[in-house]
Amino acid sequence: MSLPHPSSDQISLANVLAVLGDQTRLAIVGYLARNEGVAMSCGQFLDFGSKTNLSYHLAKLREAGITQTEVSGTSRLISLRRGDLDSRFPGLLDSIITAAREIPLLERLKEDG
């Protein structure tokens, strides 16, 4: 089973910016960036909200082309689509990640972990 993702050329700037207008999704992107190169399981995001809420936010990120979700048995592994985003919108992801590091939720997680 695989989940639908937009192709690289289907990723639109307006949609990326709209999806990242939500603080929880922005915090998730910041967290993924901090752990870049490692696909994260859904359970690693439980500090960001309930399972239902997370499911919604992770789907929005995937549908916008910001993340890649791979199905591995009963797990979902999430990673940033840095290559696709950097080729479509050079420098955008780095700016977003810089801004996301200042989100209170991420600051709290840094202090706890």
JSON list of C-alpha atoms in Angstrom, two decimals, residues 30-78:
[
{"chain": "A", "resi": 30, "resn": "GLY", "atom": "CA", "xyz": [10.98, 22.00, 12.33]},
{"chain": "A", "resi": 31, "resn": "TYR", "atom": "CA", "xyz": [11.19, 18.70, 14.19]},
{"chain": "A", "resi": 32, "resn": "LEU", "atom": "CA", "xyz": [11.70, 16.76, 10.97]},
{"chain": "A", "resi": 33, "resn": "ALA", "atom": "CA", "xyz": [14.41, 19.20, 9.92]},
{"chain": "A", "resi": 34, "resn": "ARG", "atom": "CA", "xyz": [16.18, 18.78, 13.24]},
{"chain": "A", "resi": 35, "resn": "ASN", "atom": "CA", "xyz": [16.19, 15.03, 12.61]},
{"chain": "A", "resi": 36, "resn": "GLU", "atom": "CA", "xyz": [16.83, 15.26, 8.88]},
{"chain": "A", "resi": 37, "resn": "GLY", "atom": "CA", "xyz": [17.95, 12.11, 7.14]},
{"chain": "A", "resi": 38, "resn": "VAL", "atom": "CA", "xyz": [15.97, 9.93, 9.55]},
{"chain": "A", "resi": 39, "resn": "ALA", "atom": "CA", "xyz": [12.44, 8.87, 8.66]},
{"chain": "A", "resi": 40, "resn": "MET", "atom": "CA", "xyz": [10.28, 9.40, 11.74]},
{"chain": "A", "resi": 41, "resn": "SER", "atom": "CA", "xyz": [7.37, 7.20, 12.77]},
{"chain": "A", "resi": 42, "resn": "CYS", "atom": "CA", "xyz": [4.02, 8.78, 13.60]},
{"chain": "A", "resi": 43, "resn": "GLY", "atom": "CA", "xyz": [4.49, 7.88, 17.27]},
{"chain": "A", "resi": 44, "resn": "GLN", "atom": "CA", "xyz": [7.46, 10.22, 17.47]},
{"chain": "A", "resi": 45, "resn": "PHE", "atom": "CA", "xyz": [5.12, 13.20, 17.02]},
{"chain": "A", "resi": 46, "resn": "LEU", "atom": "CA", "xyz": [2.75, 12.46, 19.94]},
{"chain": "A", "resi": 47, "resn": "ASP", "atom": "CA", "xyz": [3.99, 15.53, 21.84]},
{"chain": "A", "resi": 48, "resn": "PHE", "atom": "CA", "xyz": [2.40, 17.63, 19.06]},
{"chain": "A", "resi": 49, "resn": "GLY", "atom": "CA", "xyz": [-1.16, 16.47, 19.73]},
{"chain": "A", "resi": 50, "resn": "SER", "atom": "CA", "xyz": [-3.59, 13.58, 19.77]},
{"chain": "A", "resi": 51, "resn": "LYS", "atom": "CA", "xyz": [-3.30, 10.74, 17.26]},
{"chain": "A", "resi": 52, "resn": "THR", "atom": "CA", "xyz": [-6.35, 12.00, 15.37]},
{"chain": "A", "resi": 53, "resn": "ASN", "atom": "CA", "xyz": [-5.04, 15.56, 15.26]},
{"chain": "A", "resi": 54, "resn": "LEU", "atom": "CA", "xyz": [-1.59, 14.38, 14.17]},
{"chain": "A", "resi": 55, "resn": "SER", "atom": "CA", "xyz": [-3.08, 12.21, 11.46]},
{"chain": "A", "resi": 56, "resn": "TYR", "atom": "CA", "xyz": [-4.83, 15.26, 10.04]},
{"chain": "A", "resi": 57, "resn": "HIS", "atom": "CA", "xyz": [-1.71, 17.47, 10.16]},
{"chain": "A", "resi": 58, "resn": "LEU", "atom": "CA", "xyz": [0.58, 14.80, 8.69]},
{"chain": "A", "resi": 59, "resn": "ALA", "atom": "CA", "xyz": [-1.88, 14.22, 5.84]},
{"chain": "A", "resi": 60, "resn": "LYS", "atom": "CA", "xyz": [-1.97, 17.96, 5.08]},
{"chain": "A", "resi": 61, "resn": "LEU", "atom": "CA", "xyz": [1.85, 18.07, 4.96]},
{"chain": "A", "resi": 62, "resn": "ARG", "atom": "CA", "xyz": [1.96, 15.03, 2.65]},
{"chain": "A", "resi": 63, "resn": "GLU", "atom": "CA", "xyz": [-0.77, 16.34, 0.35]},
{"chain": "A", "resi": 64, "resn": "ALA", "atom": "CA", "xyz": [1.07, 19.67, 0.00]},
{"chain": "A", "resi": 65, "resn": "GLY", "atom": "CA", "xyz": [4.26, 17.84, -0.99]},
{"chain": "A", "resi": 66, "resn": "ILE", "atom": "CA", "xyz": [6.21, 18.93, 2.09]},
{"chain": "A", "resi": 67, "resn": "THR", "atom": "CA", "xyz": [6.68, 15.44, 3.48]},
{"chain": "A", "resi": 68, "resn": "GLN", "atom": "CA", "xyz": [7.06, 11.93, 2.14]},
{"chain": "A", "resi": 69, "resn": "THR", "atom": "CA", "xyz": [5.19, 9.16, 3.95]},
{"chain": "A", "resi": 70, "resn": "GLU", "atom": "CA", "xyz": [6.25, 5.57, 3.42]},
{"chain": "A", "resi": 71, "resn": "VAL", "atom": "CA", "xyz": [4.11, 2.68, 4.59]},
{"chain": "A", "resi": 72, "resn": "SER", "atom": "CA", "xyz": [6.17, 0.02, 6.37]},
{"chain": "A", "resi": 73, "resn": "GLY", "atom": "CA", "xyz": [3.90, -2.72, 7.71]},
{"chain": "A", "resi": 74, "resn": "THR", "atom": "CA", "xyz": [1.63, -1.01, 10.21]},
{"chain": "A", "resi": 75, "resn": "SER", "atom": "CA", "xyz": [3.96, 1.99, 10.54]},
{"chain": "A", "resi": 76, "resn": "ARG", "atom": "CA", "xyz": [4.14, 5.21, 8.60]},
{"chain": "A", "resi": 77, "resn": "LEU", "atom": "CA", "xyz": [7.61, 6.74, 8.16]},
{"chain": "A", "resi": 78, "resn": "ILE", "atom": "CA", "xyz": [7.67, 10.48, 7.55]}
]
